[in-house]
Amino acid sequence: MNETLLKVEDLRTSFFTHLGEVKAIRGVSFSVRKGEAIGIVGESGSGKSVTSLSIMRLLQHPGKVTGGSIVFKDQEILKITEKEMRSIRGNEIAMIFQDPMTSLNPVFTVGNQIVESLRKHQKMSKEEAGKKAVDILKMVGIPDPAKRANNFPHEFSGGMRQRAMIAIALSCQPDLLIADEPTTALDVTIQAQILELMKSLNQKLDMSTILITHDLGVVADVCSRIIVMYGGLIMEEGSKEDIFYRPRHPYTMGLLKSIPKINNEKQRLIPITGTPPDLLNPPSGCPFYARCKYAMVICRTKQPPYFEVDEGHRTMCWLLHPEAPGNADYEAQQGGVRSEAGRQ
Ligand SMILES: Nc1ncnc2c1ncn2[C@@H]1O[C@H](COP(=O)(O)OP(=O)(O)OP(=O)(O)O)[C@@H](O)[C@H]1O
Ligand SMILES: [Mg+2]
């Protein structure tokens, strides 16, 4: 369980546009252990998709990884050949996207697509693959799977298509599944079912999962660890409990406030005011500076290092510096814990 499957270190990815270099990922490090489900959250444009596309080596022109390393099972992904990468993609790392229609082929039946994927990655006869395809469709909760296997993607509902896409991704029994906003396009009930499915498969197949979403509520149920991204950087990382009950970065605190509470209708959704930083000219200090109500002078000019709050809980925020002048409001928010943890 403690074995590291994926280790991303100081990843930097840019888009070389006619306006200049858009520094989308500016030094991201994290790792995923075998069997672990981690969530990456953050507002639109924070770099969640670019991080996953960098791992999959699926960045489109003019995107390019400019630095860092991505080690998957002791192999440096950034150095292997495209052929070797193709074998990892699909065999060992699978990715599912927000819109299933972009990944499902409209001219083949769903069953056929699973059979193709199975036969591409594992040696088996057509009959065997056909049987296995039905098993997989059943596993992802498609009713009447033997019949449904003969349907084309357009004959499936949105939720079923998403299940079919998960089925294709799972057909090669990947060690790592990267799911980029797999449920955003679905209604709430179906969304919950798909997340439940991902959670049970994660446990059943001992597969690692990276679940990407802009919605903290969605990761709460599936993931044990959460990474909060902003402006191409990781602002805070911790266990689910750390992030939900003991958030230390003002950005994480803002994100938590913006979750609507279903059981309390009067609770208004509080968006974080302001806009994300311009990544063509990224700020030299903390990217959240301009929107942070606790910002200090140093935050504008100097990017904070990571402060370890607790084991496995780190955050990039000057307020955690043991000698930070302190901010009464922030300390009150933390219930006074800042001074304890920060001055250890
Ligand atoms: N083709 C591109 N050209 C220039 N910049 C790009 C390109 N693709 C992405 N970016 C920039 O990279 C940054 C990160 O984008 P990314 O798609 O990773 O965000 P995200 O966190 O996945 O957001 P969302 O929640 O909207 O999916 C953004 O600032 C975006 O403008
Ligand atoms: Mg995205």
GROMACS .gro file of C-alpha atoms and ligand atoms in nm:
model
  376
    1MET     CA    1   0.000   0.000   0.000
    2ASN     CA    2   0.295   0.231   0.062
    3GLU     CA    3   0.460   0.159  -0.269
    4THR     CA    4   0.492   0.473  -0.481
    5LEU     CA    5   0.343   0.425  -0.825
    6LEU     CA    6   0.380   0.773  -0.970
    7LYS     CA    7   0.616   1.047  -0.862
    8VAL     CA    8   0.588   1.389  -1.022
    9GLU     CA    9   0.869   1.626  -0.934
   10ASP     CA   10   0.899   1.996  -1.008
   11LEU     CA   11   0.689   1.958  -1.323
   12ARG     CA   12   0.685   2.264  -1.548
   13THR     CA   13   0.466   2.290  -1.857
   14SER     CA   14   0.425   2.589  -2.086
   15PHE     CA   15   0.230   2.684  -2.397
   16PHE     CA   16   0.438   2.875  -2.648
   17THR     CA   17   0.175   3.104  -2.797
   18HIS     CA   18   0.217   3.401  -3.031
   19LEU     CA   19   0.163   3.623  -2.728
   20GLY     CA   20   0.445   3.457  -2.538
   21GLU     CA   21   0.505   3.168  -2.300
   22VAL     CA   22   0.202   3.074  -2.091
   23LYS     CA   23   0.350   2.910  -1.784
   24ALA     CA   24   0.062   2.677  -1.704
   25ILE     CA   25   0.243   2.447  -1.459
   26ARG     CA   26   0.516   2.612  -1.256
   27GLY     CA   27   0.678   2.345  -1.040
   28VAL     CA   28   0.433   2.080  -0.929
   29SER     CA   29   0.540   1.783  -0.715
   30PHE     CA   30   0.329   1.502  -0.576
   31SER     CA   31   0.317   1.128  -0.567
   32VAL     CA   32   0.052   0.860  -0.586
   33ARG     CA   33   0.085   0.534  -0.398
   34LYS     CA   34  -0.039   0.199  -0.517
   35GLY     CA   35  -0.412   0.161  -0.458
   36GLU     CA   36  -0.451   0.522  -0.348
   37ALA     CA   37  -0.718   0.764  -0.474
   38ILE     CA   38  -0.611   1.127  -0.481
   39GLY     CA   39  -0.814   1.426  -0.583
   40ILE     CA   40  -0.685   1.736  -0.763
   41VAL     CA   41  -0.910   2.037  -0.714
   42GLY     CA   42  -0.893   2.401  -0.809
   43GLU     CA   43  -1.072   2.666  -1.007
   44SER     CA   44  -1.083   2.674  -1.385
   45GLY     CA   45  -0.739   2.741  -1.533
   46SER     CA   46  -0.545   2.627  -1.226
   47GLY     CA   47  -0.362   2.361  -1.425
   48LYS     CA   48  -0.543   2.039  -1.340
   49SER     CA   49  -0.590   1.913  -1.696
   50VAL     CA   50  -0.247   2.027  -1.812
   51THR     CA   51  -0.092   1.829  -1.525
   52SER     CA   52  -0.273   1.512  -1.629
   53LEU     CA   53  -0.203   1.563  -2.000
   54SER     CA   54   0.165   1.612  -1.915
   55ILE     CA   55   0.165   1.279  -1.727
   56MET     CA   56  -0.003   1.106  -2.023
   57ARG     CA   57   0.224   1.287  -2.271
   58LEU     CA   58  -0.086   1.395  -2.456
   59LEU     CA   59  -0.020   1.770  -2.462
   60GLN     CA   60  -0.116   1.930  -2.789
   61HIS     CA   61   0.100   2.185  -2.969
   62PRO     CA   62   0.203   2.449  -2.853
   63GLY     CA   63   0.217   2.282  -2.510
   64LYS     CA   64   0.549   2.146  -2.390
   65VAL     CA   65   0.692   2.007  -2.066
   66THR     CA   66   0.988   2.234  -1.995
   67GLY     CA   67   1.121   2.079  -1.677
   68GLY     CA   68   1.090   1.831  -1.396
   69SER     CA   69   1.039   1.460  -1.391
   70ILE     CA   70   0.753   1.212  -1.399
   71VAL     CA   71   0.848   0.868  -1.275
   72PHE     CA   72   0.597   0.589  -1.319
   73LYS     CA   73   0.699   0.251  -1.178
   74ASP     CA   74   1.067   0.350  -1.180
   75GLN     CA   75   1.048   0.466  -1.543
   76GLU     CA   76   1.107   0.827  -1.642
   77ILE     CA   77   0.804   0.896  -1.858
   78LEU     CA   78   0.955   1.210  -2.005
   79LYS     CA   79   1.250   1.017  -2.148
   80ILE     CA   80   1.095   0.704  -2.299
   81THR     CA   81   1.010   0.670  -2.668
   82GLU     CA   82   0.662   0.740  -2.805
   83LYS     CA   83   0.623   0.366  -2.873
   84GLU     CA   84   0.701   0.281  -2.511
   85MET     CA   85   0.464   0.555  -2.398
   86ARG     CA   86   0.186   0.416  -2.615
   87SER     CA   87   0.219   0.084  -2.443
   88ILE     CA   88   0.197   0.247  -2.099
   89ARG     CA   89  -0.105   0.450  -2.211
   90GLY     CA   90  -0.397   0.217  -2.212
   91ASN     CA   91  -0.204  -0.072  -2.060
   92GLU     CA   92  -0.088   0.077  -1.735
   93ILE     CA   93  -0.233   0.428  -1.721
   94ALA     CA   94  -0.581   0.498  -1.853
   95MET     CA   95  -0.753   0.832  -1.874
   96ILE     CA   96  -1.118   0.925  -1.888
   97PHE     CA   97  -1.237   1.266  -1.996
   98GLN     CA   98  -1.529   1.495  -1.926
   99ASP     CA   99  -1.704   1.431  -2.254
  100PRO     CA  100  -1.735   1.060  -2.334
  101MET     CA  101  -1.826   1.130  -2.696
  102THR     CA  102  -1.474   1.255  -2.761
  103SER     CA  103  -1.332   0.918  -2.659
  104LEU     CA  104  -1.601   0.677  -2.778
  105ASN     CA  105  -1.598   0.593  -3.145
  106PRO     CA  106  -1.946   0.661  -3.289
  107VAL     CA  107  -1.918   0.403  -3.569
  108PHE     CA  108  -1.845   0.097  -3.353
  109THR     CA  109  -2.067  -0.070  -3.097
  110VAL     CA  110  -1.970  -0.024  -2.734
  111GLY     CA  111  -1.897  -0.396  -2.699
  112ASN     CA  112  -1.677  -0.388  -3.006
  113GLN     CA  113  -1.471  -0.104  -2.864
  114ILE     CA  114  -1.409  -0.293  -2.543
  115VAL     CA  115  -1.318  -0.607  -2.738
  116GLU     CA  116  -1.070  -0.407  -2.949
  117SER     CA  117  -0.914  -0.255  -2.640
  118LEU     CA  118  -0.890  -0.595  -2.468
  119ARG     CA  119  -0.733  -0.760  -2.774
  120LYS     CA  120  -0.490  -0.475  -2.820
  121HIS     CA  121  -0.358  -0.504  -2.469
  122GLN     CA  122  -0.404  -0.868  -2.378
  123LYS     CA  123  -0.368  -1.181  -2.586
  124MET     CA  124  -0.714  -1.332  -2.612
  125SER     CA  125  -0.945  -1.477  -2.875
  126LYS     CA  126  -1.241  -1.280  -3.009
  127GLU     CA  127  -1.482  -1.505  -2.818
  128GLU     CA  128  -1.295  -1.464  -2.492
  129ALA     CA  129  -1.276  -1.088  -2.537
  130GLY     CA  130  -1.648  -1.076  -2.621
  131LYS     CA  131  -1.731  -1.254  -2.296
  132LYS     CA  132  -1.498  -1.037  -2.095
  133ALA     CA  133  -1.648  -0.721  -2.252
  134VAL     CA  134  -1.992  -0.823  -2.125
  135ASP     CA  135  -1.844  -0.892  -1.780
  136ILE     CA  136  -1.686  -0.547  -1.771
  137LEU     CA  137  -2.008  -0.377  -1.882
  138LYS     CA  138  -2.183  -0.562  -1.602
  139MET     CA  139  -1.917  -0.456  -1.354
  140VAL     CA  140  -1.969  -0.089  -1.437
  141GLY     CA  141  -2.342  -0.129  -1.387
  142ILE     CA  142  -2.480  -0.141  -1.741
  143PRO     CA  143  -2.813  -0.324  -1.724
  144ASP     CA  144  -2.865  -0.614  -1.964
  145PRO     CA  145  -2.498  -0.598  -2.066
  146ALA     CA  146  -2.504  -0.877  -2.327
  147LYS     CA  147  -2.767  -0.688  -2.527
  148ARG     CA  148  -2.626  -0.343  -2.455
  149ALA     CA  149  -2.285  -0.446  -2.587
  150ASN     CA  150  -2.437  -0.436  -2.935
  151ASN     CA  151  -2.551  -0.075  -2.900
  152PHE     CA  152  -2.373   0.222  -3.053
  153PRO     CA  153  -2.260   0.506  -2.823
  154HIS     CA  154  -2.544   0.735  -2.937
  155GLU     CA  155  -2.793   0.474  -2.818
  156PHE     CA  156  -2.663   0.520  -2.462
  157SER     CA  157  -2.767   0.793  -2.219
  158GLY     CA  158  -2.503   1.037  -2.088
  159GLY     CA  159  -2.450   0.840  -1.767
  160MET     CA  160  -2.429   0.510  -1.953
  161ARG     CA  161  -2.176   0.654  -2.198
  162GLN     CA  162  -1.964   0.764  -1.906
  163ARG     CA  163  -1.990   0.410  -1.765
  164ALA     CA  164  -1.896   0.270  -2.106
  165MET     CA  165  -1.592   0.493  -2.115
  166ILE     CA  166  -1.491   0.374  -1.769
  167ALA     CA  167  -1.543   0.016  -1.896
  168ILE     CA  168  -1.305   0.077  -2.187
  169ALA     CA  169  -1.051   0.240  -1.956
  170LEU     CA  170  -1.074  -0.056  -1.719
  171SER     CA  171  -1.056  -0.320  -1.991
  172CYS     CA  172  -0.678  -0.310  -1.982
  173GLN     CA  173  -0.669  -0.326  -1.601
  174PRO     CA  174  -0.462  -0.012  -1.558
  175ASP     CA  175  -0.255   0.047  -1.246
  176LEU     CA  176  -0.352   0.413  -1.261
  177LEU     CA  177  -0.676   0.571  -1.375
  178ILE     CA  178  -0.677   0.945  -1.437
  179ALA     CA  179  -1.031   1.082  -1.447
  180ASP     CA  180  -1.057   1.445  -1.558
  181GLU     CA  181  -1.395   1.586  -1.456
  182PRO     CA  182  -1.566   1.254  -1.529
  183THR     CA  183  -1.901   1.363  -1.391
  184THR     CA  184  -1.935   1.736  -1.458
  185ALA     CA  185  -2.164   1.687  -1.757
  186LEU     CA  186  -2.399   1.455  -1.569
  187ASP     CA  187  -2.693   1.527  -1.343
  188VAL     CA  188  -2.644   1.496  -0.970
  189THR     CA  189  -2.792   1.147  -0.919
  190ILE     CA  190  -2.596   0.993  -1.205
  191GLN     CA  191  -2.288   1.181  -1.086
  192ALA     CA  192  -2.320   1.017  -0.744
  193GLN     CA  193  -2.362   0.673  -0.904
  194ILE     CA  194  -2.051   0.713  -1.121
  195LEU     CA  195  -1.847   0.832  -0.822
  196GLU     CA  196  -1.971   0.538  -0.617
  197LEU     CA  197  -1.870   0.311  -0.902
  198MET     CA  198  -1.522   0.462  -0.922
  199LYS     CA  199  -1.481   0.424  -0.550
  200SER     CA  200  -1.581   0.058  -0.547
  201LEU     CA  201  -1.363  -0.024  -0.848
  202ASN     CA  202  -1.071   0.153  -0.689
  203GLN     CA  203  -1.105  -0.074  -0.388
  204LYS     CA  204  -1.191  -0.392  -0.578
  205LEU     CA  205  -0.915  -0.367  -0.837
  206ASP     CA  206  -0.651  -0.212  -0.612
  207MET     CA  207  -0.608   0.053  -0.878
  208SER     CA  208  -0.472   0.400  -0.808
  209THR     CA  209  -0.692   0.689  -0.913
  210ILE     CA  210  -0.633   1.058  -0.978
  211LEU     CA  211  -0.969   1.232  -0.979
  212ILE     CA  212  -0.965   1.583  -1.120
  213THR     CA  213  -1.248   1.825  -1.056
  214HIS     CA  214  -1.319   2.185  -0.967
  215ASP     CA  215  -1.564   2.062  -0.705
  216LEU     CA  216  -1.434   1.979  -0.357
  217GLY     CA  217  -1.759   1.807  -0.269
  218VAL     CA  218  -1.704   1.550  -0.543
  219VAL     CA  219  -1.361   1.435  -0.421
  220ALA     CA  220  -1.473   1.412  -0.059
  221ASP     CA  221  -1.637   1.079  -0.111
  222VAL     CA  222  -1.383   0.907  -0.332
  223CYS     CA  223  -1.037   1.033  -0.237
  224SER     CA  224  -0.827   0.996   0.073
  225ARG     CA  225  -0.581   1.269  -0.021
  226ILE     CA  226  -0.646   1.605  -0.183
  227ILE     CA  227  -0.423   1.840  -0.379
  228VAL     CA  228  -0.541   2.199  -0.416
  229MET     CA  229  -0.405   2.379  -0.722
  230TYR     CA  230  -0.401   2.744  -0.815
  231GLY     CA  231  -0.208   2.941  -1.077
  232GLY     CA  232  -0.009   2.635  -1.188
  233LEU     CA  233   0.108   2.552  -0.835
  234ILE     CA  234  -0.001   2.327  -0.551
  235MET     CA  235  -0.131   2.556  -0.277
  236GLU     CA  236  -0.207   2.286  -0.024
  237GLU     CA  237  -0.193   1.910   0.002
  238GLY     CA  238  -0.325   1.692   0.279
  239SER     CA  239  -0.552   1.410   0.380
  240LYS     CA  240  -0.920   1.463   0.314
  241GLU     CA  241  -0.964   1.547   0.682
  242ASP     CA  242  -0.677   1.799   0.673
  243ILE     CA  243  -0.829   1.979   0.377
  244PHE     CA  244  -1.187   1.975   0.499
  245TYR     CA  245  -1.143   2.025   0.871
  246ARG     CA  246  -0.801   2.184   0.906
  247PRO     CA  247  -0.741   2.388   0.588
  248ARG     CA  248  -0.448   2.627   0.628
  249HIS     CA  249  -0.427   2.808   0.296
  250PRO     CA  250  -0.667   3.101   0.249
  251TYR     CA  251  -0.738   2.972  -0.103
  252THR     CA  252  -0.848   2.631   0.030
  253MET     CA  253  -1.056   2.809   0.291
  254GLY     CA  254  -1.219   3.012   0.014
  255LEU     CA  255  -1.290   2.703  -0.194
  256LEU     CA  256  -1.454   2.532   0.103
  257LYS     CA  257  -1.677   2.833   0.160
  258SER     CA  258  -1.793   2.820  -0.200
  259ILE     CA  259  -1.942   2.469  -0.163
  260PRO     CA  260  -2.321   2.499  -0.150
  261LYS     CA  261  -2.469   2.328   0.154
  262ILE     CA  262  -2.766   2.119   0.050
  263ASN     CA  263  -2.903   2.084   0.402
  264ASN     CA  264  -2.904   2.457   0.464
  265GLU     CA  265  -3.092   2.643   0.195
  266LYS     CA  266  -3.017   2.982   0.340
  267GLN     CA  267  -2.644   2.931   0.309
  268ARG     CA  268  -2.529   3.136   0.010
  269LEU     CA  269  -2.253   3.024  -0.215
  270ILE     CA  270  -1.964   3.259  -0.151
  271PRO     CA  271  -1.741   3.286  -0.456
  272ILE     CA  272  -1.383   3.394  -0.406
  273THR     CA  273  -1.368   3.744  -0.549
  274GLY     CA  274  -1.113   3.841  -0.812
  275THR     CA  275  -0.966   3.651  -1.105
  276PRO     CA  276  -0.681   3.401  -1.137
  277PRO     CA  277  -0.333   3.528  -1.226
  278ASP     CA  278  -0.218   3.591  -1.581
  279LEU     CA  279   0.011   3.300  -1.658
  280LEU     CA  280   0.175   3.488  -1.945
  281ASN     CA  281   0.324   3.711  -1.678
  282PRO     CA  282   0.299   3.506  -1.362
  283PRO     CA  283   0.339   3.699  -1.038
  284SER     CA  284   0.674   3.664  -0.863
  285GLY     CA  285   0.505   3.617  -0.527
  286CYS     CA  286   0.211   3.405  -0.423
  287PRO     CA  287  -0.035   3.368  -0.713
  288PHE     CA  288  -0.325   3.415  -0.472
  289TYR     CA  289  -0.185   3.744  -0.338
  290ALA     CA  290  -0.425   3.973  -0.520
  291ARG     CA  291  -0.731   3.787  -0.392
  292CYS     CA  292  -0.612   3.701  -0.043
  293LYS     CA  293  -0.763   3.895   0.242
  294TYR     CA  294  -0.477   3.797   0.470
  295ALA     CA  295  -0.198   3.899   0.229
  296MET     CA  296   0.120   4.046   0.376
  297VAL     CA  297   0.390   4.253   0.205
  298ILE     CA  298   0.620   3.955   0.142
  299CYS     CA  299   0.338   3.765  -0.036
  300ARG     CA  300   0.349   4.009  -0.328
  301THR     CA  301   0.715   3.966  -0.411
  302LYS     CA  302   0.831   3.628  -0.292
  303GLN     CA  303   0.679   3.290  -0.369
  304PRO     CA  304   0.628   3.107  -0.039
  305PRO     CA  305   0.804   2.776   0.020
  306TYR     CA  306   0.607   2.478   0.145
  307PHE     CA  307   0.547   2.465   0.517
  308GLU     CA  308   0.475   2.125   0.665
  309VAL     CA  309   0.178   2.167   0.894
  310ASP     CA  310   0.163   1.805   0.992
  311GLU     CA  311   0.281   1.479   0.845
  312GLY     CA  312   0.153   1.467   0.488
  313HIS     CA  313  -0.007   1.811   0.517
  314ARG     CA  314   0.181   2.095   0.348
  315THR     CA  315   0.089   2.437   0.228
  316MET     CA  316   0.253   2.715   0.031
  317CYS     CA  317   0.164   3.021   0.238
  318TRP     CA  318   0.372   3.283   0.420
  319LEU     CA  319   0.118   3.294   0.701
  320LEU     CA  320   0.260   2.963   0.815
  321HIS     CA  321   0.609   3.105   0.854
  322PRO     CA  322   0.706   3.088   1.223
  323GLU     CA  323   0.805   3.454   1.215
  324ALA     CA  324   0.511   3.582   1.012
  325PRO     CA  325   0.377   3.897   1.181
  326GLY     CA  326   0.046   3.719   1.209
  327ASN     CA  327  -0.301   3.825   1.123
  328ALA     CA  328  -0.570   3.826   1.388
  329ASP     CA  329  -0.848   3.734   1.143
  330TYR     CA  330  -0.655   3.441   1.004
  331GLU     CA  331  -0.567   3.315   1.349
  332ALA     CA  332  -0.928   3.345   1.456
  333GLN     CA  333  -1.030   3.139   1.150
  334GLN     CA  334  -0.781   2.874   1.253
  335GLY     CA  335  -0.899   2.877   1.611
  336GLY     CA  336  -0.551   2.978   1.719
  337VAL     CA  337  -0.380   2.670   1.570
  338ARG     CA  338  -0.153   2.873   1.346
  339SER     CA  339   0.067   2.988   1.627
  340GLU     CA  340   0.094   2.634   1.765
  341ALA     CA  341   0.181   2.456   1.441
  342GLY     CA  342   0.376   2.743   1.290
  343ARG     CA  343   0.611   2.790   1.582
  344GLN     CA  344   0.704   2.432   1.645
  345LIG     N1  345  -0.358   2.544  -2.584
  345LIG     C1  346  -0.330   2.632  -2.489
  345LIG     N2  347  -0.272   2.751  -2.520
  345LIG     C2  348  -0.242   2.842  -2.425
  345LIG     N3  349  -0.269   2.826  -2.296
  345LIG     C3  350  -0.328   2.712  -2.258
  345LIG     C4  351  -0.363   2.609  -2.352
  345LIG     N4  352  -0.421   2.507  -2.285
  345LIG     C5  353  -0.423   2.544  -2.155
  345LIG     N5  354  -0.367   2.665  -2.138
  345LIG     C6  355  -0.352   2.740  -2.013
  345LIG     O1  356  -0.304   2.654  -1.912
  345LIG     C7  357  -0.364   2.686  -1.787
  345LIG     C8  358  -0.414   2.563  -1.720
  345LIG     O2  359  -0.519   2.507  -1.794
  345LIG     P1  360  -0.594   2.373  -1.754
  345LIG     O3  361  -0.672   2.330  -1.872
  345LIG     O4  362  -0.498   2.277  -1.697
  345LIG     O5  363  -0.691   2.422  -1.638
  345LIG     P2  364  -0.792   2.335  -1.550
  345LIG     O6  365  -0.748   2.348  -1.409
  345LIG     O7  366  -0.801   2.198  -1.606
  345LIG     O8  367  -0.928   2.414  -1.568
  345LIG     P3  368  -1.078   2.361  -1.592
  345LIG     O9  369  -1.136   2.342  -1.455
  345LIG    O10  370  -1.144   2.475  -1.663
  345LIG    O11  371  -1.075   2.237  -1.673
  345LIG     C9  372  -0.472   2.789  -1.814
  345LIG    O12  373  -0.428   2.914  -1.772
  345LIG    C10  374  -0.488   2.786  -1.963
  345LIG    O13  375  -0.515   2.914  -2.013
  346MG      MG  376  -0.952   2.092  -1.702
   0.00000   0.00000   0.00000
